[in-house]
Coordinates of C-alpha atoms and ligand atoms in Angstrom, one line a residue:
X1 CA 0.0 0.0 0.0
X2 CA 1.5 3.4 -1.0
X3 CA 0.6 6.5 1.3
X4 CA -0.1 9.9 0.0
X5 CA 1.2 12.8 2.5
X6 CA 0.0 16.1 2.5
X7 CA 0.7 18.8 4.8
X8 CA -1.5 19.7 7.7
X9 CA -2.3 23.4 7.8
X10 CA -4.7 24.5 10.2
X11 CA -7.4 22.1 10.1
X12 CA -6.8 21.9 6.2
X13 CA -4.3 19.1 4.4
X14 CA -3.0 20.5 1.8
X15 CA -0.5 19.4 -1.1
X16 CA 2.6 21.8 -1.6
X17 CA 1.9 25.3 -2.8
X18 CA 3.2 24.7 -5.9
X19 CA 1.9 21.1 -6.3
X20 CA 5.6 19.6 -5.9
X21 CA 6.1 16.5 -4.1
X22 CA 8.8 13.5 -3.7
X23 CA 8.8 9.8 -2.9
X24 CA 9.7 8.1 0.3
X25 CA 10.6 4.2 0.0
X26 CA 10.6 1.4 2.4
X27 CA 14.3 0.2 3.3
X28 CA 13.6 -3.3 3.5
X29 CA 12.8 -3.9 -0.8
X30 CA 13.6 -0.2 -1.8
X31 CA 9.7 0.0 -2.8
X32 CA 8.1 2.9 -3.5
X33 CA 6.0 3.4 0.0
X34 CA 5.1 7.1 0.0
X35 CA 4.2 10.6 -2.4
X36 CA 4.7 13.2 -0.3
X37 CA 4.2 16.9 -0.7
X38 CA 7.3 18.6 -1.2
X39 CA 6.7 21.8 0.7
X40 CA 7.8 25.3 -0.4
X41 CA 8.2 28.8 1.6
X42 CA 4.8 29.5 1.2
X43 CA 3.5 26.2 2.8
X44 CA 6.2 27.2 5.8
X45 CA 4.8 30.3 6.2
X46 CA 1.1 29.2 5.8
X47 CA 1.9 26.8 8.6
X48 CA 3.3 29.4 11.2
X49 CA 0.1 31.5 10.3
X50 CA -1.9 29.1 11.2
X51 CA 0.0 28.4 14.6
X52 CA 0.0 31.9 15.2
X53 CA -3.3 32.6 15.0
X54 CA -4.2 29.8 17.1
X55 CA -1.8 30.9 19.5
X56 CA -2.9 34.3 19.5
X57 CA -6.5 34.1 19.0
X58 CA -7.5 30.2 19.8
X59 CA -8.5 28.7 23.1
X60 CA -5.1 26.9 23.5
X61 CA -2.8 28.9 25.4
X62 CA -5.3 30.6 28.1
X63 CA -6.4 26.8 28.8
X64 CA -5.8 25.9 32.5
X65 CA -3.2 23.4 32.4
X66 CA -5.2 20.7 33.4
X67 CA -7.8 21.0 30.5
X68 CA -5.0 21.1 28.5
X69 CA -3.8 18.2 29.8
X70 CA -7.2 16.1 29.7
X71 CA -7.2 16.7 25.9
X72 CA -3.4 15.6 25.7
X73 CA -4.3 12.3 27.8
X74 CA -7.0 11.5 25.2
X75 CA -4.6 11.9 22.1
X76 CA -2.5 9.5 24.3
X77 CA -5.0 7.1 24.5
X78 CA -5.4 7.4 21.0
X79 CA -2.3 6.4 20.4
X80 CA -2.4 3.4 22.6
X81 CA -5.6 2.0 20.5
X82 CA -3.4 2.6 17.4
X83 CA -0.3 1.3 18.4
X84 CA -0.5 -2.0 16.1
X85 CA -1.4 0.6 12.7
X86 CA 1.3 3.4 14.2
X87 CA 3.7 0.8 14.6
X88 CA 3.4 -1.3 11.5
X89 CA 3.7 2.4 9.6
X90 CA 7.1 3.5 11.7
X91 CA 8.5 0.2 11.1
X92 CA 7.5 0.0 7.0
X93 CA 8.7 3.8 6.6
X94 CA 12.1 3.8 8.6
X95 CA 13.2 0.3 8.8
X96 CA 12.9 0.2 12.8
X97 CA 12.1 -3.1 14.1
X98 CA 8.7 -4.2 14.6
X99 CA 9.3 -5.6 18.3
X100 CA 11.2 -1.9 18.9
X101 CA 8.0 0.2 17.2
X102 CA 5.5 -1.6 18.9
X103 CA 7.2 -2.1 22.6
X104 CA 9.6 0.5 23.2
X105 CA 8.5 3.5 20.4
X106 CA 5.3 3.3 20.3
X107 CA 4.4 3.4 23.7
X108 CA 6.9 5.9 24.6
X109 CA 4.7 8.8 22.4
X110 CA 1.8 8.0 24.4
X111 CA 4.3 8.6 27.2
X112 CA 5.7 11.7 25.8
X113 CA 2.1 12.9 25.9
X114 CA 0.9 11.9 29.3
X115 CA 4.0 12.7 30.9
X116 CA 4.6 16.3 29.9
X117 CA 0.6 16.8 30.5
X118 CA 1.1 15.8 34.0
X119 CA 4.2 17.9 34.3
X120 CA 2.6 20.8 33.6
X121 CA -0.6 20.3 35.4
X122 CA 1.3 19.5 38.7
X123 CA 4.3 22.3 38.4
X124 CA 4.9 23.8 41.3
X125 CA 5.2 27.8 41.0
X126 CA 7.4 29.7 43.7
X127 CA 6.6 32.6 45.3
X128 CA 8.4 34.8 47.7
X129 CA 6.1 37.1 50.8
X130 CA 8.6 39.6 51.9
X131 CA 7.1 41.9 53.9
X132 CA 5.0 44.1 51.9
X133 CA 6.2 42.6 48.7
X134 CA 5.0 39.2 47.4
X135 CA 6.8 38.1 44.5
X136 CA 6.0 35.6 42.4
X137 CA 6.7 33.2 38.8
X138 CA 4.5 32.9 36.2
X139 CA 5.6 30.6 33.1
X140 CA 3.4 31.8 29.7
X141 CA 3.5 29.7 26.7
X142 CA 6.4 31.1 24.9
X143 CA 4.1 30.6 21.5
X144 CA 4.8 29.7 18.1
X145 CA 7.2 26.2 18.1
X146 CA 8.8 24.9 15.4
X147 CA 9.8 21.4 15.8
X148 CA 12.3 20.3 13.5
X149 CA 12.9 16.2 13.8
X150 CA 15.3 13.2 12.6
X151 CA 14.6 9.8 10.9
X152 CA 15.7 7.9 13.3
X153 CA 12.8 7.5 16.2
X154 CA 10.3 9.5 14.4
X155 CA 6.9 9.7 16.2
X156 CA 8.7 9.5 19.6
X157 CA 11.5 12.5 18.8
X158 CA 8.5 14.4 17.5
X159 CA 6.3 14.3 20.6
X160 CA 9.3 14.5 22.7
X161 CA 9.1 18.0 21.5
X162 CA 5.8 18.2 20.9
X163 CA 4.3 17.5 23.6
X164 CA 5.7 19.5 26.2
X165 CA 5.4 22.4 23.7
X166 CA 1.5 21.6 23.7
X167 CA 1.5 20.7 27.3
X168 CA 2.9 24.1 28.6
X169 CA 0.7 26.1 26.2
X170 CA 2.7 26.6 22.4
X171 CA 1.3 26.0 19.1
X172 CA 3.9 23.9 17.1
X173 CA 4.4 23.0 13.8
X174 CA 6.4 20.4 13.0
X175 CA 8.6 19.3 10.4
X176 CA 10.0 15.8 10.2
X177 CA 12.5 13.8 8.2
X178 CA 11.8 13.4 4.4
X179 CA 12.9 10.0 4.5
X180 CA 9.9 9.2 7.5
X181 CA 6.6 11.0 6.6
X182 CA 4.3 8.7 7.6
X183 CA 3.7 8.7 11.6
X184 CA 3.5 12.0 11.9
X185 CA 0.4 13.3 10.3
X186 CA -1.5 9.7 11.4
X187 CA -0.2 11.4 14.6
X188 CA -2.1 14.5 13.8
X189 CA -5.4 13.1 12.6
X190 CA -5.4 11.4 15.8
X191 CA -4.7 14.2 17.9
X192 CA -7.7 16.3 15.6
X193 CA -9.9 13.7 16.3
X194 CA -8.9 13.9 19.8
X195 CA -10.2 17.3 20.3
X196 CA -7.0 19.4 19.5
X197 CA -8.1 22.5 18.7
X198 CA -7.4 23.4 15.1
X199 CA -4.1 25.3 13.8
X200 CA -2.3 24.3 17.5
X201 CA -0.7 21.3 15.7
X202 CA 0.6 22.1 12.1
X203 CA 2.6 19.3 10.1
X204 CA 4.9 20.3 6.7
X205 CA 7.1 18.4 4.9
X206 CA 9.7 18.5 2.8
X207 CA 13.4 19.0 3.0
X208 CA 15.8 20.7 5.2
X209 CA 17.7 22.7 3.0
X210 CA 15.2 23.4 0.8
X211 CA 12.1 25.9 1.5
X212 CA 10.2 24.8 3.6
X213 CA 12.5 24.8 6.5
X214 CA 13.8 28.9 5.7
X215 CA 10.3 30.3 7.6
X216 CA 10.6 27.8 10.2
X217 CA 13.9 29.1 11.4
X218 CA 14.2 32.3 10.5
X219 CA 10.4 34.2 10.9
X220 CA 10.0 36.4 13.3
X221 CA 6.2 35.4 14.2
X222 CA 8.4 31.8 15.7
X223 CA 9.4 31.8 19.4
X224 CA 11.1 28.7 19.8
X225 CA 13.1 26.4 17.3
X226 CA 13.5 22.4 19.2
X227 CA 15.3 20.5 16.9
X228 CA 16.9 17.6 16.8
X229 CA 19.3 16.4 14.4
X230 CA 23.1 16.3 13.4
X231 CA 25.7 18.7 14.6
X232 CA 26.0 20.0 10.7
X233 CA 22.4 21.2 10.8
X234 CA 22.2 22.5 14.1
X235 CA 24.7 24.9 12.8
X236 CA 22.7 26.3 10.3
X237 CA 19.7 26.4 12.2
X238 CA 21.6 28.1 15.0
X239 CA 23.2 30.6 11.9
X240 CA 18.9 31.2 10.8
X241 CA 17.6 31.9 14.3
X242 CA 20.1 34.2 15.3
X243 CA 19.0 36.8 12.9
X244 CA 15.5 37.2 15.2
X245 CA 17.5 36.2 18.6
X246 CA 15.3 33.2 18.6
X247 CA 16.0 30.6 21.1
X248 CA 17.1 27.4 19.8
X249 CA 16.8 24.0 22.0
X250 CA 19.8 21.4 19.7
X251 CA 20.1 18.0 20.2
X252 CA 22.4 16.6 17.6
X253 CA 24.9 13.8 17.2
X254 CA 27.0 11.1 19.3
X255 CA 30.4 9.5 19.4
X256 CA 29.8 8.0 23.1
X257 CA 32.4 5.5 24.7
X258 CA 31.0 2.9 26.5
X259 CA 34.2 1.5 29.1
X260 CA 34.3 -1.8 30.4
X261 CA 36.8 -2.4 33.1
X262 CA 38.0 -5.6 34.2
X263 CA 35.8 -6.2 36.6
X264 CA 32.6 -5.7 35.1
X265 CA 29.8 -8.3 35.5
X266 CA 30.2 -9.9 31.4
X267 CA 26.3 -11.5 31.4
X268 CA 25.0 -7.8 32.0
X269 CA 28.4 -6.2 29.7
X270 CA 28.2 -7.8 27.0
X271 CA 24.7 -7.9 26.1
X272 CA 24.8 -4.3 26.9
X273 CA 27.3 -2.9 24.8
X274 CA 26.1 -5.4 21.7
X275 CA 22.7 -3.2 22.4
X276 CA 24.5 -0.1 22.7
X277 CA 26.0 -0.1 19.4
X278 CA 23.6 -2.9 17.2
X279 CA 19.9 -2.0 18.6
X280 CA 18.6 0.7 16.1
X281 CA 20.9 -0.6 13.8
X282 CA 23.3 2.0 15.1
X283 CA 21.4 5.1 13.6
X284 CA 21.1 6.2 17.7
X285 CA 22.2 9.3 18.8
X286 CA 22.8 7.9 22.0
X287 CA 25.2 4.6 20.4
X288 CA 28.2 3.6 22.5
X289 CA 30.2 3.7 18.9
X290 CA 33.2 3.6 20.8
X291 CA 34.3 0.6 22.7
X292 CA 36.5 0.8 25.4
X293 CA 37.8 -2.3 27.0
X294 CA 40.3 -3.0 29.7
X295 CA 43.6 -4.5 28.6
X296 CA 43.5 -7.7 30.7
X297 CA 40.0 -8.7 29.6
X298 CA 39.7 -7.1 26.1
X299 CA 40.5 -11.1 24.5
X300 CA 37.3 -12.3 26.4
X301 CA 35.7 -9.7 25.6
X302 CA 36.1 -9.9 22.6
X303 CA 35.6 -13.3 21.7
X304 CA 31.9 -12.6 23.2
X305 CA 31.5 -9.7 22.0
X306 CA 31.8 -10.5 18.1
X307 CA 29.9 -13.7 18.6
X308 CA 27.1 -12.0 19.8
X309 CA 27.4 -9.8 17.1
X310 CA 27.8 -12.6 14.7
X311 CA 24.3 -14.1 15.8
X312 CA 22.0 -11.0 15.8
X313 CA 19.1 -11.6 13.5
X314 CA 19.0 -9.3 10.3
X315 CA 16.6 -9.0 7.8
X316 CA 12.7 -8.0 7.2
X317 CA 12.3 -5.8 10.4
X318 CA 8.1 -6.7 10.5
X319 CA 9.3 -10.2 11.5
X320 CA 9.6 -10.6 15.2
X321 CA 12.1 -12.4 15.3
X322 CA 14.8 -9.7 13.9
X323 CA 16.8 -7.8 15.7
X324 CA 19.1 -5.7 13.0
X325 CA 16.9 -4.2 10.4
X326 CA 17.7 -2.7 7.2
X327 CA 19.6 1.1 7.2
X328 CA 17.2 4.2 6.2
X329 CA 18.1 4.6 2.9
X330 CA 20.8 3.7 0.1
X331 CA 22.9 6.8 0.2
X332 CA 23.3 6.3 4.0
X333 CA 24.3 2.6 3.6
X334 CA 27.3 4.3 1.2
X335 CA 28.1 6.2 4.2
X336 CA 28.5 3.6 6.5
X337 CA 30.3 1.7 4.3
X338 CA 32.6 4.5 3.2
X339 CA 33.7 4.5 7.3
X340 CA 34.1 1.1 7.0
X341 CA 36.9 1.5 4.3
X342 CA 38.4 4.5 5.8
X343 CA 38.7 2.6 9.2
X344 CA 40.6 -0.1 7.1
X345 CA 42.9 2.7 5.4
X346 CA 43.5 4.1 8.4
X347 CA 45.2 0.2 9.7
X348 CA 41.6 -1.1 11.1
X349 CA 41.3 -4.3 11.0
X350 CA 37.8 -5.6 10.4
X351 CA 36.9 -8.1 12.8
X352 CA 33.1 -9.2 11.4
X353 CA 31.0 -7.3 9.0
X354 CA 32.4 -4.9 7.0
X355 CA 30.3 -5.0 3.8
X356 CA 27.0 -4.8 2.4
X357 CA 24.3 -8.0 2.3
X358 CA 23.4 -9.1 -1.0
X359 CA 21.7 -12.2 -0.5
X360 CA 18.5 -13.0 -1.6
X361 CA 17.4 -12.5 1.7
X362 CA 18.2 -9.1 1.9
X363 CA 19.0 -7.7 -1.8
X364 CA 17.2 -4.8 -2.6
X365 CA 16.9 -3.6 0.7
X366 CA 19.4 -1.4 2.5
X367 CA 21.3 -4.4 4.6
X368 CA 24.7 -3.8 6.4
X369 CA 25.7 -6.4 9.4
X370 CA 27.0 -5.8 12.7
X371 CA 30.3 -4.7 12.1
X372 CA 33.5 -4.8 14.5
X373 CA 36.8 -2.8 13.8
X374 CA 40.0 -3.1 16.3
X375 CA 43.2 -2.0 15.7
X376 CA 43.1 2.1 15.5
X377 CA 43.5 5.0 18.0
X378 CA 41.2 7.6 19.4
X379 CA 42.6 9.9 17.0
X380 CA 41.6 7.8 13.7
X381 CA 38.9 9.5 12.0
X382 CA 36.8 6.4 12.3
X383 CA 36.8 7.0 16.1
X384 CA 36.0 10.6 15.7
X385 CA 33.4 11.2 13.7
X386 CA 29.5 9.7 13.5
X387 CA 29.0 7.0 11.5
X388 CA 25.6 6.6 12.1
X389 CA 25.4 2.9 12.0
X390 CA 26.0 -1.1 13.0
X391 CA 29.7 -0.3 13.2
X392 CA 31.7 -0.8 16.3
X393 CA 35.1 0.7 17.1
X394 CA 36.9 -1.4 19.9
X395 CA 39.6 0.4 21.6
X396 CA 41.9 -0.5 24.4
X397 CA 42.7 0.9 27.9
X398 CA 44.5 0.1 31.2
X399 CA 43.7 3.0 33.7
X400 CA 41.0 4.5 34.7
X401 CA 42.5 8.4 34.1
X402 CA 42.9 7.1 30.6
X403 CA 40.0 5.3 29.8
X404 CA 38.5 8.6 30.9
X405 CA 40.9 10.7 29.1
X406 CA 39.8 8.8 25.6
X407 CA 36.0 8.8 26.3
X408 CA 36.5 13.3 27.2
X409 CA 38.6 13.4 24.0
X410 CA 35.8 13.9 21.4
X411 CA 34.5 16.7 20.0
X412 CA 31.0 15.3 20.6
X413 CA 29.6 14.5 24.7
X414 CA 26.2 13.3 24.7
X415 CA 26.4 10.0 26.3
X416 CA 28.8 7.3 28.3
X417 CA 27.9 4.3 29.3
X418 CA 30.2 2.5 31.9
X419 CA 30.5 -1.1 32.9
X420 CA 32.0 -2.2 36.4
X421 CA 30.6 -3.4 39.8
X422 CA 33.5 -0.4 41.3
X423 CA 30.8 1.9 43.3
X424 CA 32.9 4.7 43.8
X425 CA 35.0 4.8 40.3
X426 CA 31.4 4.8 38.6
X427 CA 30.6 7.5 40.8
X428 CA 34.0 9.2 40.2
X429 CA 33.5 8.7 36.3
X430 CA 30.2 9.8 36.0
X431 CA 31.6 13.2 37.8
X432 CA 34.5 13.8 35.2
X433 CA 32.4 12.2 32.3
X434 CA 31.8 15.6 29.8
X435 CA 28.5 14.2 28.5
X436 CA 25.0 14.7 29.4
X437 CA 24.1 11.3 30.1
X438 CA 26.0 9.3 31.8
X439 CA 24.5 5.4 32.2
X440 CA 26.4 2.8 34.4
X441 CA 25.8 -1.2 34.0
X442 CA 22.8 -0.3 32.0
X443 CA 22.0 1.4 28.7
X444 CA 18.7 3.8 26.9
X445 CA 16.6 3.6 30.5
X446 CA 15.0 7.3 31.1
X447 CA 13.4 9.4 33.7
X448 CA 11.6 12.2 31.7
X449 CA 12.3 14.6 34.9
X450 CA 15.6 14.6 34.1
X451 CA 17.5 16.7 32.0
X452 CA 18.4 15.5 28.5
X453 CA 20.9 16.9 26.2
X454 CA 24.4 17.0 25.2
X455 CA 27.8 19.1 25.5
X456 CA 30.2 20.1 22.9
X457 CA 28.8 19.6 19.6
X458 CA 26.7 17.0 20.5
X459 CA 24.0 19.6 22.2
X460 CA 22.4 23.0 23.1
X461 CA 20.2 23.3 26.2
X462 CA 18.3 20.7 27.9
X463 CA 15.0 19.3 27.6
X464 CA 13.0 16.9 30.4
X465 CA 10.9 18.3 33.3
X466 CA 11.2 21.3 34.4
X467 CA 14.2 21.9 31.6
X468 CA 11.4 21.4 29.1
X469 CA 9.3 24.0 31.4
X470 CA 12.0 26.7 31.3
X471 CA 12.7 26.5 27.5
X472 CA 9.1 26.4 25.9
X473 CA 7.7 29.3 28.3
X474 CA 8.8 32.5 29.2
X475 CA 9.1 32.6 32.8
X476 CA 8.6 36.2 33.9
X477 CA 9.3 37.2 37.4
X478 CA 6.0 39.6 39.2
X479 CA 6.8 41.6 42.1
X480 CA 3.5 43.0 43.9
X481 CA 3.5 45.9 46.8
X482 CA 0.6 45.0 49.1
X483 CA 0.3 48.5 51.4
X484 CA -1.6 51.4 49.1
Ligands
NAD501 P1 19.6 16.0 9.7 O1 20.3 17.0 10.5 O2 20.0 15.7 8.3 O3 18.0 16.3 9.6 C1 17.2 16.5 10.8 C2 16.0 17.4 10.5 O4 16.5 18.7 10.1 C3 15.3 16.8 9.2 O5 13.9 17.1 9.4 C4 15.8 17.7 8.1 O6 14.9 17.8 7.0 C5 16.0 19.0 8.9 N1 16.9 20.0 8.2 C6 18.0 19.7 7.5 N2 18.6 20.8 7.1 C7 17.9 21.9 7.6 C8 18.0 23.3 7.6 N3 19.0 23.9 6.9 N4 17.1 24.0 8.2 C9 16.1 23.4 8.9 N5 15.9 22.1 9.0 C10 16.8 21.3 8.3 O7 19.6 14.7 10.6 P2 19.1 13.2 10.3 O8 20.0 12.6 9.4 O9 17.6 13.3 10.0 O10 19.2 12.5 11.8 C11 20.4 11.9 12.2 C12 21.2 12.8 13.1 O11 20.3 13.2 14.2 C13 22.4 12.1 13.7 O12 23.4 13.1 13.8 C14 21.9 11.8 15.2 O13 23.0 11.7 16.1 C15 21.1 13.0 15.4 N6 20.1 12.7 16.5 C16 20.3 13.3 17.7 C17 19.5 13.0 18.8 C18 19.7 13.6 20.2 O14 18.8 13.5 21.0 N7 20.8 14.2 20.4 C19 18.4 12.0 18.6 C20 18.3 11.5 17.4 C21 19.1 11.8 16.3

């Protein structure tokens, strides 16, 4: 079944202003799987209109929280009774596996929704009596959102934005990946039929570089700009939104180390790290892509580690039973495979993997294995730079100052995972660790309180609770004198 996408535009869909459009293709076969309208600046600028009037003139934003929130809990139910359809949909457009879209995706934009509802229903607000001064917070919607969001978890990255922008009062529009269309505006009829009122939730499409993105980042009539994509693009966006001093919320890409010292537990390690670097075929922001193992057990490591690797089913991510599915698209599996044969000109030695499958199993679709390089330095390009996919880089350690120093040493610092049963070094590490998540004998578990985001060029700000709060209203401080 092919899909035909149109923008949403107030309560309107709508083709592209100029009746352009492009295809989107499913990464399993390379079949054609989508037509989707190609949107132009006018469609942009319809779209923050629309927003803006709702904002300005619709019910939304002078909502109590807590009608706001009963509307947002009924969109997440909506999602729950649709999970089978929304999952079969993220899994056909982006590849993701169907046990991943349907148990850990899924699920996680209906708790997106009721989480940041709750969160801003139950804020706390402080105020200060001081005599014959009270003072006090109030946190207004900021008001028109544009959400700009990545391929690679589509429907949850998109309500991670959206819905505390909703939640605390903003009308959004969103504009996700070209290559996965489809979730998004099933997302949006659902939410319609919900009871969202109209223009708060705008969807275009199209790409980044193109039109349709210019009036999302660089209008004056938009307040905030959440995006979340790679470091390259959160430059320009950053470049477009400074023109109109708009404040920009970036979460971009990863080069995380994940340690394991000698005397980490290797039932809980191993399977750890092979999720850290294979689940979502690597195309993870948060990917432990590089593998740091003690000197005295990197050998057993090892020999786990690329078995384990070895016996991770890939292939047609709607069966069950796969693990690995297919990568988003052809020109990314070039990529991949274009760091694979760097890492090898740069003395890498590839351990498994290392080249594209072709088997009838898997020809036409976009299949790379789990692939394991040893032999380079930190310093290799393959080491410093995001790859994006099933490729591990495996380097070796023997202190704990330089296991540290190697994971610090990247331009990027969004996550570090860290593997030992040591209570106080994981408590040391996790101090000196520059990256905004720091995990320790676990991987991907999190609290939406806390704050999520990443340092160097891996992140700007920090969304999550009351981080989320603080960017998408604008807290102004009131200061009343009670005596006439
Ligand atoms: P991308 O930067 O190519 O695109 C992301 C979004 O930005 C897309 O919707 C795209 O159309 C849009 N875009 C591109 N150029 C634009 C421009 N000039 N102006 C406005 N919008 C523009 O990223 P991608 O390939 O879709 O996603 C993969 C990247 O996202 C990786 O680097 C990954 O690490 C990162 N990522 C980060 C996180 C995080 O939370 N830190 C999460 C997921 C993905």
């Amino acid at each position: 079944m092919t899909h035909t996408i149109h923008h949403l535009i107030g309560n309107e869909w709508r083709a592209a202003s100029d009746g352009a459009s492009f295809d989107s293709h499913d990464p399993h076969d390379g079949s054609h799987l989508a037509t989707v309208a190609r949107g132009t600046a006018e469609d942009g600028d319809a779209a923050i209109t629309a927003a803006r009037t709702a904002f300005d003139e619709g019910p939304w934003a002078r909502m109590a929280p807590k009608e706001r929130a009963k509307i947002l809990h009924a969109v997440a139910d909506a999602v729950d009774d649709h999970r089978a359809e929304l999952s079969d949909l993220e899994t056909r457009d982006g590849g993701k596996t169907i046990t991943q879209s349907s148990h850990a995706e899924i699920p996680r934009v209906a708790h997106n929704l009721r989480f940041f509802a709750d969160y801003a229903a139950m804020a706390e607000n402080e105020a200060y009596p001081d005599g014959d001064l009270l003072s006090y917070t109030l946190y207004p919607p900021a008001g028109v959102v544009s959400a700009i969001s990545p391929w690679n978890a589509p429907l949850m990255l998109a309500t991670w934005k959206i819905a505390p922008a909703l939640a605390f009062g903003n009308t959004v529009v969103l504009k996700p990946a070209p290559q996965t269309p489809l979730t998004a505006n099933r997302f949006a009829e659902l939410a319609l039929e919900a009871g969202l009122p109209e223009g708060v939730l705008n969807v275009v499409h199209g790409f980044g570089g193109e039109a349709v993105a210019g009036p999302l980042t660089s209008d004056p009539r938009v307040d905030r700009i959440t995006f979340t994509g790679s470091s390259a693009t959160g430059v320009k966006i950053l470049q477009a939104a400074a023109a109109n001093h708009t404040p920009v919320s970036a979460e971009m890409g990863g080069k995380s180390a994940n340690i394991v010292f000698d005397d980490a537990d290797l039932d809980i390690a191993v399977p750890m790290s092979i999720r850290a670097i294979f689940g979502g075929n690597g195309q993870v922001c948060l990917s432990g892509s590089r593998l740091l193992v003690q000197s005295g057990i990197m050998d057993a490591f090892l020999d786990r580690f690329v078995d384990a690797a070895q016996n991770l089913a890939v292939g047609d991510p709607k069966d069950p039973a796969t693990v690995v599915g297919p990568l988003i698209e052809e020109k990314h599996l070039e990529k991949v495979h274009g760091y694979v044969e760097l890492a090898q000109e740069e003395g890498g030695k590839v351990v498994t993997g290392g080249s594209r499958l072709t088997d009838p199993a898997h020809a036409p679709g976009f299949y790379y294995p789990p692939t394991v390089i040893t032999g380079l330095t930190n310093s290799s390009r393959t080491a410093r730079e995001e790859i994006f996919g099933p490729v591990e880089t495996v380097l070796g350690f023997d202190t704990e100052d330089e296991a540290l120093r190697i994971a610090n040493d990247s331009p990027y610092g969004l996550a570090g995972i860290l593997f030992t049963q040591n209570l106080s070094r994981a408590h040391r590490m996790a101090a000196r660790w520059r990256a905004g998540t720091v995990w320790i004998n676990t991987f991907f578990e999190r609290d939406l309180r806390l704050p999520f985001g990443g340092e160097g060029i891996s992140g700007l700000g920090r969304e999550g609770g009351r981080y989320s709060r603080e960017f998408f209203t604008e807290p102004r401080a009131v200061t009343i004198r009670l005596s006439r």
